[in-house]
Amino acid sequence: MNPPQAAATPTQDPSAAREAWRWLAQETAGWFNTEGPRWLFVARTMLASFSALWLAFRLGLDAPYTALATTVILALPSSGMVLEKAFYRFLGTLVGCSAALLLVALFPQSPPLLFVGVALWIALCTAGAAMHRNQQSYSFVLAGYTACMIAVPAIDTPEHVFTLAVTRVTEVGLGIICAAVVHDVVFPRRHSHAVMRTVQARYASFIAFSIQVLEQRLSPAETELNHLKFAADIAALESGRAAAFFEAGHARAHTRQLHAFNAAFMAVLTTFYTLHRLIHRLRGAAPAHAKPVLALIEPMHAHLAQAMGDELTPQRMAQMRARLAADTAAARAQLAADIDAKLAAADDAQLAANGAVPPERAQRINFDTAVELLERYARDMEAFACLYHGLTQEKRQQVSDPGAYSPKTPPAIVAASGFRAGVALLLTAAAWYWLAWPYVGNAILMATIFCALASSSPRPTAMVQQVLIGFLVATPLAFVTEFFLVARANDFPTLVIAALPIFALGSYLITSPRWAGVGIGICMFCATLVVPTNLMHYDVEGFISSELSLTMGVAVAYLMFKVVLPEHTMGQKDHVAAALWREAQRACTAPMYRLKRRFDNRVRDLLSQLNAASGPAPGAPVRAVVRQGLTLLELGHAVIELRQLIATSQPGPVPAALKLVVGELAAHLRAPSRAGGQAALQAILDAGASVRAALPTATPERQLRLQTALTDLHSIYTSLLDQITTGETADAA
């Protein structure tokens, strides 16, 4: 009898195990790439916060929560941003404490005068913050509300103001040190890497945009909105460069390269927009007038688009320019064969007198202008690509310093921001007097802080509203934490365990762009009310009073932005439009030193403000301002180039005619009118005739400059017509 066979044991399918392991690895990698950085940020923030709190307890500081609040305020995604903000926070704290000492010394026994002095100081600092709109503006904000935080508690005891100032500097300095060390040492996230990613994204997006425009795949409205977003990108890159400057290993030469990259990007953007506008005008002109020129120019566009589809190495750029030169020579010969005979019969004097351009002359002018812009675009694109490859390949390049990107805020918005902050302080101070409620001092501080902080925001009410929501959400959570958890803590580790959840929640929300304001509100509220002092008092009535006063202060700031000059906020389209017009006027009259760079900076910065305030879907009024700004940018560049030619030319008919153009244009921009616009147009026609008359006897080098002047005159003429007429534009110069 055969023994029974043993049952076969099932074998595990190795492919199923590999699939399970692969799925787990993918999910883990996905979590680390999305949620991982956010929780790492929370961990760094908590480590810095409770380290600062522990040191503040060990040193016996009067208000340990100030050190913790400082670390929370300085909690930013990258070490460069933390170090930059820390530097300006400390600087602003020093200035604010000094101002508080001076104000209390001037008005030691006169609270009304002291409040007026503090209100004026805060108004001045808030206006400075609105003017700069970067981390430098944070110094102005700190200088303003730090003076308030020192001077207000010292009203009844002015002899203690110096002690309050020294304590404030010590506590803030301790928080700054802890935040800087932790974020720069513990799994640091370098901002220089983010800057390089921004550079790569900018370059790729502009190449794609250029190809789409050259291939006629974007409408004029889409093109204008892309220019608006590029203006915001320029401001963002400058902000990122400033943060990366504070990181170790960031060389000064790299900063100069980033400056040059931004300058080259603005130059190629302006040239490309001018070229696009010329082609757009030609497509809208009469068919008999524009078709011959378009038939010659559009193949060049196609060749450029094809060449830009490959990597723009120096060799590729040289080939692209050689192909463009060959296309230009062939097109010029074809155009000359058709119209030279008719052009010879044209009378320039009669042309200027009649203010009209024969079709043959207009075709030559449009063709020459388009070719000049194409060649300029190829040169600018080559410089832009060269700087890009130098940055991405970490090559040191010798570049001239084009000057830092300078923000430009309309004066009315600057004045309104200062006025709003000063009025908020005086109103809350008056409420303090009439209510005789000691806790209103907290409301004064909160109203002052958020009127100053939100002054640089394009949507201040939304920002303050989010913080207010954070305060309201934190109220019950802070009460439970304070009286049911912290009250049971008997040493520092248990205190950390009790307070950690609510601070971690706020820090986690800060990492979300949508809920960042709520997270800041939770952290600031809890840093003020939850964290114990050296001598702890658990007072429910005091907690509720403090909570009400803090929330009331934020609510006052919200109402101030809603009620007091609500149309005077950052990026408001009417103020931006007026500021753009003023910048075009300055292009005609301002000193020439770095004028082109300064003009480019300010116009792009104004468009960046408009983009931030209008949101992802700008309406028709905003798009009209964008169109006006880009047209004025085109006009301003051409005027500056004419002024450069005038400055380097000997006295004669051509400089005199060009000076008349600049003068008439400046007069029209100063006081716009149809008569002034027509006078400027006639001056441009006369100048065009003078330049063409000087071309045959000029040297080859001067011929190139005069040809460029004709291109600039044509750009000014068509840009000016865009401003003073409706419908299709005519051709001139």
XYZ file of C-alpha atoms in Angstrom:
733
model
C 0.000 0.000 0.000
C 1.467 3.309 -1.059
C 1.688 6.009 1.620
C -0.516 9.075 1.094
C 1.245 11.899 -0.676
C 1.743 15.178 1.162
C -0.474 18.058 0.043
C 1.272 20.518 -2.259
C 2.078 23.836 -0.519
C 1.050 26.948 -2.469
C 3.972 29.061 -3.726
C 3.849 32.838 -3.525
C 3.687 34.596 -6.865
C 6.872 36.714 -7.019
C 5.353 39.071 -9.605
C 2.521 40.033 -7.205
C 5.043 40.842 -4.465
C 7.067 42.979 -6.851
C 3.931 44.832 -7.929
C 2.966 45.465 -4.308
C 6.471 46.707 -3.505
C 6.485 48.937 -6.594
C 3.090 50.398 -5.642
C 4.305 51.072 -2.097
C 7.491 52.722 -3.390
C 5.526 54.932 -5.792
C 3.065 55.998 -3.111
C 5.885 56.720 -0.679
C 7.803 58.733 -3.271
C 4.638 60.628 -4.151
C 4.042 61.452 -0.490
C 7.613 62.650 -0.002
C 7.349 64.833 -3.102
C 4.051 66.434 -2.062
C 3.380 66.160 1.674
C 6.967 65.461 2.696
C 8.292 69.031 2.199
C 5.271 70.454 4.014
C 5.776 68.302 7.106
C 9.507 68.953 7.015
C 8.696 72.652 7.093
C 6.396 72.079 10.078
C 9.153 70.140 11.862
C 11.721 72.915 11.291
C 9.267 75.562 12.439
C 8.378 73.671 15.616
C 12.032 73.003 16.412
C 12.916 76.687 15.987
C 9.851 77.862 17.942
C 10.242 75.697 21.013
C 14.024 76.120 21.031
C 13.506 79.878 21.189
C 10.873 79.448 23.923
C 13.167 77.213 26.002
C 16.056 79.679 25.718
C 13.752 82.567 26.611
C 12.701 80.719 29.775
C 16.300 79.905 30.640
C 17.328 83.543 30.175
C 14.367 84.777 32.209
C 13.013 87.126 29.562
C 9.867 89.039 30.431
C 7.850 87.890 27.390
C 9.088 84.503 26.147
C 6.209 84.314 23.677
C 7.802 87.155 21.664
C 10.738 84.905 20.771
C 8.359 82.111 19.770
C 6.172 84.485 17.737
C 9.266 85.739 15.912
C 10.207 82.223 14.788
C 6.656 81.637 13.543
C 6.637 84.902 11.601
C 10.006 84.029 10.052
C 8.861 80.543 9.032
C 9.285 80.553 5.255
C 9.882 77.775 2.714
C 13.605 78.359 2.058
C 16.624 79.276 4.152
C 17.359 82.300 1.957
C 13.900 83.734 2.533
C 14.220 83.174 6.290
C 17.623 84.864 6.458
C 16.487 87.795 4.335
C 13.365 88.404 6.390
C 15.303 87.927 9.631
C 17.812 90.596 8.617
C 15.153 93.147 7.772
C 13.099 92.262 10.861
C 16.037 92.934 13.141
C 16.855 96.163 11.319
C 13.254 97.348 11.535
C 13.082 96.426 15.240
C 16.162 98.516 16.014
C 14.796 101.525 14.132
C 11.351 101.156 15.701
C 12.747 100.952 19.236
C 14.871 104.043 18.608
C 11.824 105.916 17.308
C 9.811 104.877 20.377
C 12.523 106.163 22.707
C 12.588 109.486 20.868
C 8.802 109.887 20.840
C 8.398 109.097 24.540
C 11.270 111.462 25.334
C 9.536 114.255 23.381
C 6.064 113.713 24.894
C 6.568 111.973 28.286
C 3.551 113.536 30.025
C 1.233 114.149 27.062
C -0.533 110.971 25.826
C -2.560 112.755 23.080
C 0.576 114.242 21.530
C 2.374 110.931 21.916
C -0.382 109.129 20.038
C -0.315 111.756 17.282
C 3.457 111.363 17.018
C 3.210 107.566 16.874
C 0.426 107.812 14.265
C 2.579 110.070 12.073
C 5.535 107.700 12.440
C 3.412 104.678 11.550
C 1.918 106.516 8.563
C 5.414 107.335 7.319
C 6.660 103.767 7.775
C 3.574 102.236 6.152
C 3.972 104.549 3.168
C 7.588 103.397 2.889
C 6.476 99.776 3.005
C 3.937 100.376 0.238
C 6.582 102.103 -1.857
C 9.112 99.247 -1.728
C 6.893 96.119 -1.719
C 9.675 93.621 -0.998
C 11.467 92.373 2.088
C 12.933 95.853 2.499
C 9.363 97.016 3.021
C 9.204 94.619 5.978
C 11.782 96.812 7.733
C 9.428 99.764 7.362
C 6.528 97.712 8.726
C 8.585 96.596 11.735
C 9.896 100.089 12.368
C 6.303 101.335 12.459
C 4.546 98.861 14.692
C 7.559 98.218 16.956
C 7.455 101.888 17.940
C 3.780 101.411 18.741
C 4.470 98.256 20.788
C 7.050 100.124 22.884
C 5.406 103.538 23.183
C 1.827 102.489 23.985
C 2.645 100.375 27.089
C 4.954 103.174 28.276
C 2.241 105.836 28.352
C 1.614 105.524 32.091
C 5.223 104.604 32.979
C 7.539 106.460 30.578
C 10.524 105.730 32.822
C 10.312 102.063 31.758
C 10.467 102.705 28.020
C 14.191 101.959 27.741
C 13.738 98.630 29.521
C 10.850 97.760 27.195
C 12.974 98.594 24.148
C 15.953 96.542 25.282
C 13.717 93.601 26.180
C 11.982 93.754 22.808
C 15.285 93.758 20.913
C 16.585 90.854 23.005
C 13.482 88.710 22.542
C 13.222 89.391 18.819
C 16.954 88.807 18.399
C 16.695 85.448 20.175
C 13.848 84.346 17.900
C 15.793 85.487 14.834
C 18.869 83.487 15.843
C 16.871 80.316 16.467
C 14.913 80.603 13.222
C 18.019 81.363 11.148
C 20.060 78.504 12.618
C 17.339 75.864 12.347
C 16.183 76.731 8.817
C 19.753 77.056 7.551
C 21.131 73.890 9.192
C 18.348 71.318 9.644
C 17.530 69.858 6.212
C 17.784 73.307 4.605
C 15.901 74.119 1.443
C 18.107 76.456 -0.584
C 16.383 79.278 -2.385
C 19.095 79.418 -5.030
C 17.786 76.093 -6.370
C 14.290 77.562 -6.642
C 15.718 80.587 -8.459
C 17.371 78.350 -11.029
C 14.121 76.456 -11.560
C 12.429 79.816 -12.110
C 15.088 80.796 -14.652
C 14.597 77.540 -16.563
C 10.801 77.849 -16.516
C 11.001 81.487 -17.659
C 13.266 80.654 -20.569
C 11.190 77.674 -21.701
C 7.901 79.577 -21.452
C 9.237 82.526 -23.437
C 10.592 80.286 -26.195
C 7.221 78.529 -26.444
C 5.412 81.876 -26.415
C 7.642 83.264 -29.176
C 7.048 80.249 -31.390
C 3.279 80.464 -30.890
C 3.218 84.167 -31.793
C 5.472 83.728 -34.825
C 3.241 80.903 -36.035
C 0.096 83.054 -35.441
C -1.357 80.635 -32.897
C -2.183 83.303 -30.282
C -4.747 86.083 -30.482
C -3.703 89.668 -29.622
C -5.576 89.447 -26.305
C -3.778 86.233 -25.350
C -0.463 87.809 -26.310
C -1.102 90.825 -24.086
C -2.052 88.632 -21.119
C 1.147 86.638 -21.599
C 3.118 89.874 -21.428
C 1.275 90.701 -18.205
C 2.307 87.354 -16.686
C 5.888 87.839 -17.850
C 5.946 91.170 -15.995
C 4.969 89.303 -12.822
C 7.705 86.732 -13.525
C 10.319 89.486 -13.730
C 9.305 90.809 -10.304
C 9.220 87.276 -8.846
C 12.712 86.476 -10.107
C 14.072 89.678 -8.597
C 12.466 88.786 -5.266
C 13.953 85.290 -5.437
C 17.383 86.652 -6.328
C 17.297 88.951 -3.305
C 16.483 86.008 -1.010
C 19.179 83.759 -2.505
C 21.738 86.539 -1.906
C 21.612 85.798 1.842
C 22.528 82.119 1.465
C 26.053 80.825 1.901
C 27.814 80.119 -1.355
C 25.816 82.658 -3.358
C 28.441 84.704 -5.174
C 28.119 88.363 -6.062
C 28.927 87.459 -9.678
C 25.859 85.210 -9.723
C 23.728 88.148 -8.581
C 25.064 90.263 -11.437
C 24.259 87.466 -13.886
C 20.683 87.281 -12.600
C 20.367 91.066 -12.926
C 21.657 90.821 -16.485
C 19.306 87.907 -17.237
C 16.302 89.940 -16.080
C 17.484 92.959 -18.093
C 18.002 90.826 -21.223
C 14.551 89.298 -20.764
C 12.926 92.736 -20.572
C 14.825 93.871 -23.673
C 13.822 90.887 -25.806
C 10.226 91.114 -24.539
C 9.941 94.741 -25.603
C 11.472 94.119 -29.027
C 9.231 91.133 -29.597
C 6.115 93.054 -28.587
C 7.009 95.923 -30.928
C 7.481 93.439 -33.760
C 4.202 91.711 -32.948
C 2.309 95.022 -32.872
C 3.724 96.029 -36.259
C 2.625 92.768 -37.870
C -0.774 93.016 -36.163
C -1.258 96.527 -37.580
C -0.269 95.355 -41.047
C -2.767 92.517 -40.914
C -5.449 95.059 -40.063
C -4.494 97.459 -42.853
C -5.928 97.614 -46.385
C -4.982 94.466 -48.350
C -3.322 96.348 -51.214
C -1.230 98.275 -48.725
C 0.015 95.502 -46.449
C -0.113 92.217 -48.343
C 3.197 92.647 -50.205
C 5.057 93.333 -46.949
C 3.397 90.462 -45.102
C 4.215 88.123 -47.976
C 7.886 88.982 -47.518
C 7.990 88.987 -43.701
C 5.899 85.944 -42.773
C 8.335 83.398 -44.285
C 11.036 84.903 -42.074
C 8.758 84.374 -39.066
C 8.289 80.752 -40.049
C 12.053 80.214 -40.348
C 12.626 81.836 -36.939
C 9.934 79.684 -35.319
C 11.467 76.566 -36.824
C 14.971 77.499 -35.649
C 13.759 78.252 -32.101
C 12.261 74.788 -31.811
C 15.785 73.438 -31.227
C 18.138 74.233 -28.389
C 19.511 77.736 -28.886
C 23.225 77.038 -28.602
C 25.691 79.690 -29.862
C 26.149 77.673 -33.061
C 22.399 77.429 -33.574
C 21.965 81.159 -32.972
C 24.680 81.934 -35.531
C 22.891 79.747 -38.082
C 19.588 81.441 -37.297
C 21.040 84.918 -37.823
C 22.748 83.831 -41.048
C 19.442 82.439 -42.345
C 17.693 85.666 -41.355
C 20.310 87.741 -43.197
C 19.883 85.640 -46.332
C 16.086 85.897 -46.143
C 16.342 89.659 -45.638
C 18.631 90.147 -48.633
C 16.352 88.126 -50.908
C 13.214 89.899 -49.687
C 14.810 93.327 -50.009
C 15.845 92.595 -53.610
C 12.343 91.431 -54.448
C 10.767 94.518 -52.897
C 13.229 96.843 -54.630
C 12.483 95.334 -58.018
C 8.791 96.127 -57.564
C 8.730 99.632 -56.131
C 12.066 101.416 -56.682
C 10.807 103.210 -59.771
C 7.720 104.536 -57.963
C 9.726 105.518 -54.877
C 12.042 107.650 -57.005
C 9.077 109.786 -58.042
C 7.895 110.396 -54.476
C 8.425 113.933 -53.129
C 9.387 113.931 -49.433
C 8.509 117.597 -48.966
C 5.044 117.041 -50.406
C 4.793 113.902 -48.262
C 5.419 115.902 -45.090
C 3.056 118.670 -46.161
C 0.159 116.373 -46.970
C 0.647 114.067 -43.979
C 0.041 111.057 -46.162
C 2.287 108.267 -47.337
C 2.110 106.738 -50.824
C 1.618 102.966 -50.747
C 5.079 102.344 -52.185
C 6.786 104.444 -49.504
C 4.666 102.858 -46.750
C 5.626 99.397 -47.977
C 9.328 100.247 -47.851
C 8.989 101.819 -44.401
C 7.048 98.876 -42.996
C 9.441 96.391 -44.534
C 12.537 98.198 -43.225
C 10.970 98.533 -39.779
C 10.025 94.845 -39.659
C 13.508 93.790 -40.767
C 15.158 96.086 -38.215
C 12.954 94.627 -35.462
C 13.618 91.056 -36.586
C 17.366 91.638 -36.531
C 17.131 93.352 -33.167
C 15.035 90.485 -31.843
C 17.644 87.969 -33.041
C 20.405 89.945 -31.276
C 18.411 90.295 -28.082
C 17.435 86.631 -28.174
C 21.071 85.624 -28.598
C 22.094 87.695 -25.554
C 19.186 86.247 -23.540
C 20.060 82.649 -24.510
C 23.748 83.226 -23.753
C 22.973 84.466 -20.242
C 20.566 81.578 -19.705
C 23.135 78.945 -20.665
C 25.730 80.650 -18.495
C 23.412 80.449 -15.470
C 22.234 76.878 -15.999
C 25.741 75.585 -16.745
C 27.188 77.595 -13.811
C 29.629 79.454 -16.013
C 31.034 82.704 -14.732
C 30.270 85.460 -17.232
C 31.637 88.971 -17.279
C 28.541 91.162 -17.451
C 28.077 94.841 -16.815
C 25.825 95.591 -13.879
C 22.530 96.809 -15.373
C 21.287 98.002 -11.984
C 18.835 96.421 -9.584
C 15.154 95.980 -10.370
C 13.408 98.937 -8.732
C 9.730 98.802 -7.743
C 7.455 101.697 -8.576
C 4.240 102.274 -6.620
C 1.838 105.051 -7.693
C 2.134 107.989 -5.238
C -1.601 108.066 -4.498
C -1.485 104.472 -3.249
C 1.590 105.202 -1.122
C -0.108 108.213 0.485
C -3.372 106.320 1.024
C -1.555 103.434 2.737
C 0.134 105.775 5.201
C -3.063 107.722 5.845
C -5.048 104.546 6.448
C -2.552 103.179 9.007
C -2.337 106.494 10.878
C -6.132 106.855 11.042
C -6.501 103.260 12.283
C -4.177 103.957 15.206
C -5.914 107.208 16.150
C -9.375 105.599 15.988
C -8.406 102.671 18.209
C -6.615 105.053 20.585
C -9.804 107.122 20.831
C -11.769 103.924 21.574
C -9.251 103.123 24.305
C -9.875 106.521 25.861
C -13.679 106.427 25.688
C -14.113 102.750 26.625
C -11.539 102.838 29.429
C -10.896 99.153 28.728
C -7.248 98.240 29.358
C -7.242 95.457 26.782
C -7.928 97.865 23.907
C -4.139 98.279 23.784
C -4.053 94.875 22.050
C -6.544 96.153 19.471
C -4.324 99.166 18.776
C -1.365 96.902 18.101
C -3.278 94.462 15.888
C -4.937 97.205 13.833
C -1.584 98.917 13.349
C 0.249 95.710 12.456
C -2.194 94.522 9.821
C -2.816 97.944 8.274
C 0.944 98.095 7.744
C 1.435 94.476 6.644
C -1.443 94.506 4.151
C -0.453 97.839 2.615
C 1.834 96.046 0.126
C -0.740 93.410 -0.778
C -2.729 93.664 -4.037
C -5.776 92.250 -2.214
C -5.455 93.565 1.358
C -9.030 92.820 2.436
C -8.665 89.159 1.420
C -5.370 88.928 3.300
C -6.739 90.474 6.517
C -9.929 88.444 6.199
C -7.933 85.203 6.181
C -6.012 86.258 9.284
C -9.290 87.183 10.969
C -10.663 83.713 10.158
C -7.503 82.245 11.675
C -8.087 84.211 14.884
C -11.699 83.021 15.093
C -10.726 79.391 14.431
C -7.955 79.596 17.010
C -10.183 80.994 19.784
C -11.803 77.716 20.968
C -8.667 75.693 20.181
C -6.512 78.099 22.189
C -8.961 78.029 25.113
C -8.867 74.239 25.265
C -5.091 74.178 24.909
C -4.556 76.856 27.557
C -6.882 75.653 30.302
C -7.061 71.896 29.720
C -3.598 71.005 28.400
C -1.006 73.662 29.241
C -2.440 74.050 32.725
C -1.609 70.380 33.403
C 1.976 70.630 32.162
C 4.533 70.451 34.963
C 7.768 70.833 32.961
C 8.967 72.024 29.576
C 8.603 68.690 27.687
C 4.976 68.346 28.747
C 4.411 72.000 27.851
C 5.700 71.263 24.346
C 3.434 68.230 24.042
C 0.445 70.312 25.165
C 1.042 73.259 22.807
C 2.477 71.365 19.828
C -0.793 70.304 18.089
C -2.240 73.768 17.645
C 1.061 75.303 16.487
C 1.666 72.393 14.119
C -1.823 72.917 12.655
C -1.114 76.591 12.000
C 2.308 75.855 10.501
C 0.853 73.183 8.222
C -1.792 75.606 6.941
C 0.930 78.175 6.193
C 2.354 75.770 3.588
C -0.894 75.968 1.579
C -1.223 79.097 -0.608
C -4.970 78.960 -0.174
C -4.940 78.822 3.645
C -1.651 80.562 4.480
C -3.375 83.588 6.006
C -5.485 81.360 8.264
C -2.362 79.531 9.422
C -0.599 82.808 10.200
C -3.625 83.949 12.192
C -3.694 80.727 14.233
C 0.023 80.862 15.007
C 0.060 84.568 15.936
C -3.034 84.254 18.110
C -1.729 81.214 19.953
C 1.776 82.651 20.353
C 0.219 85.604 22.162
C -2.328 83.798 24.361
C -1.345 80.147 24.816
C 2.352 80.238 25.629
C 2.953 80.774 29.342
C 5.135 83.432 30.866
C 7.697 82.953 33.612
C 5.011 83.631 36.217
C 1.879 82.024 34.794
C -1.669 83.192 35.587
C -4.643 81.183 34.370
C -7.327 83.854 34.101
C -10.398 82.982 32.040
C -11.714 86.534 32.108
C -8.348 87.915 31.025
C -8.103 85.318 28.250
C -11.524 86.235 26.862
C -10.766 89.963 27.080
C -7.437 89.511 25.293
C -9.063 87.332 22.638
C -11.792 89.922 22.007
C -9.339 92.805 21.810
C -6.971 90.986 19.427
C -9.824 89.985 17.157
C -11.267 93.485 17.318
C -7.935 94.933 16.186
C -7.823 92.691 13.104
C -11.471 93.520 12.387
C -10.645 97.238 12.559
C -7.858 96.725 10.001
C -10.291 94.870 7.739
C -12.854 97.678 7.990
C -10.210 100.304 7.310
C -9.362 98.704 3.973
C -13.052 98.321 3.193
C -14.076 101.889 4.089
C -11.095 104.251 3.950
C -10.010 104.887 0.348
C -10.844 101.340 -0.801
C -9.995 102.186 -4.411
C -6.456 103.224 -3.401
C -4.926 99.768 -3.085
C -1.974 98.112 -4.765
C -2.510 97.359 -8.452
C -5.742 99.362 -8.859
C -6.126 99.775 -12.615
C -6.827 103.520 -12.721
C -3.755 104.364 -10.654
C -1.629 101.993 -12.708
C -2.862 103.566 -15.949
C -2.027 107.072 -14.723
C 1.402 105.941 -13.517
C 2.153 104.314 -16.881
C 1.347 107.591 -18.632
C 3.684 109.474 -16.271
C 6.490 107.013 -16.976
C 6.101 107.603 -20.718
C 6.343 111.335 -20.070
C 9.525 110.846 -18.031
C 11.039 108.902 -20.924
C 10.955 112.210 -22.845
C 12.379 114.439 -20.095
C 14.274 112.443 -17.425
C 18.101 112.345 -17.267
C 19.570 109.823 -19.678
C 21.726 107.892 -17.183
C 20.327 104.330 -17.165
C 17.014 105.749 -18.325
C 16.124 102.789 -20.534
C 16.724 100.302 -17.729
C 14.834 102.437 -15.212
C 11.906 102.955 -17.583
C 11.706 99.226 -18.327
C 11.815 98.386 -14.617
C 9.051 100.727 -13.640
C 6.665 99.880 -16.453
C 7.118 96.132 -15.901
C 6.664 96.611 -12.169
C 3.411 98.508 -12.682
C 2.156 95.733 -14.955
C 3.195 93.199 -12.314
C 1.066 95.033 -9.734
C -1.842 95.007 -12.153
C -1.416 91.276 -12.703
C -1.361 90.541 -8.965
C -4.497 92.587 -8.317
C -6.504 91.335 -11.312
C -6.127 87.620 -10.551
C -6.014 84.748 -13.042
C -8.831 86.072 -15.282
C -8.453 89.843 -15.884
C -11.526 91.618 -17.183
C -11.838 93.881 -20.217
C -10.940 97.120 -18.315
C -7.722 95.531 -17.023
C -6.828 94.240 -20.482
C -7.313 97.777 -21.834
C -4.783 99.082 -19.290
C -2.380 96.283 -20.249
C -2.721 97.250 -23.908
C -2.087 100.895 -23.068
C 0.926 100.005 -20.920
C 2.530 97.890 -23.622
C 1.935 100.592 -26.227
C 3.504 103.205 -23.950
C 6.400 100.831 -23.358
C 6.942 100.612 -27.115
C 6.704 104.387 -27.434
C 9.040 105.051 -24.504
C 11.760 102.752 -25.819
C 11.683 104.450 -29.202
C 11.861 107.924 -27.626
C 14.828 106.955 -25.469
C 16.690 105.636 -28.505
C 16.000 108.903 -30.350
C 17.333 110.863 -27.387
C 20.476 108.714 -27.392
C 20.991 109.523 -31.096
C 20.448 113.234 -30.421
C 22.979 113.196 -27.560
C 25.713 111.699 -29.761
C 25.051 113.729 -32.926
C 26.579 116.957 -34.164
C 24.217 119.940 -34.536
C 22.278 119.804 -37.780
C 18.844 119.358 -39.356
C 18.391 115.757 -38.184
C 19.043 116.332 -34.433
C 16.929 119.490 -34.558
C 14.019 117.606 -36.138
C 14.330 114.766 -33.638
C 14.447 117.232 -30.724
C 11.230 118.759 -32.000
C 9.640 115.294 -32.052
C 10.645 114.617 -28.453
C 9.459 118.070 -27.342
C 6.072 117.789 -29.046
C 5.586 114.308 -27.706
C 6.464 115.386 -24.151
C 3.970 118.266 -24.421
C 1.243 115.896 -25.615
C 1.923 113.396 -22.827
C 1.922 116.194 -20.255
C -1.477 117.528 -21.420
C -3.078 115.035 -23.840
C -5.247 116.542 -26.557
C -6.075 115.782 -30.152
C -4.393 119.008 -31.315
C -1.226 118.141 -29.422
C -1.251 114.654 -30.829
C -1.618 115.956 -34.376
C 1.271 118.367 -33.821
C 3.442 115.469 -32.633
C 2.432 113.384 -35.645
C 3.358 116.201 -38.024
C 6.729 116.630 -36.286
C 7.366 112.911 -36.806
C 6.569 113.224 -40.524
C 8.963 116.171 -40.862
C 11.681 114.327 -38.946
C 11.261 111.268 -41.162
C 11.818 113.420 -44.243
C 14.950 114.989 -42.676
C 16.410 111.597 -41.755
C 15.825 110.166 -45.223
C 17.403 113.249 -46.796
C 20.552 112.702 -44.690
C 20.891 109.001 -45.508
C 22.665 109.227 -48.936
C 25.585 111.343 -47.633
C 26.009 109.633 -44.257
C 28.843 107.262 -43.375
C 27.978 103.535 -43.208
C 27.961 103.601 -39.410
C 25.731 106.656 -39.308
C 23.443 105.174 -41.945
C 22.739 102.289 -39.589
C 21.887 104.701 -36.794
C 19.680 106.805 -39.063
C 17.884 103.682 -40.253
C 17.268 102.777 -36.621
C 15.935 106.302 -36.084
C 13.451 105.776 -38.929
C 12.302 102.571 -37.275
C 11.876 104.403 -33.961
C 9.952 107.233 -35.624
C 7.644 104.710 -37.225
C 7.081 102.992 -33.862
C 6.343 106.319 -32.181
C 3.941 107.317 -34.943
C 1.915 104.122 -34.821
C 1.981 104.019 -30.993
C 0.770 107.595 -30.836
C -2.031 106.841 -33.260
C -3.078 103.992 -30.976
C -3.508 106.589 -28.234
C -5.338 109.378 -30.084
C -7.446 107.570 -32.672
C -9.729 104.585 -32.937
C -9.859 102.064 -35.718
C -6.984 101.179 -37.981
C -3.742 103.104 -37.806
C -1.945 104.794 -40.646
C 1.704 104.470 -41.549
C 4.262 107.202 -41.360
C 7.865 108.238 -40.821
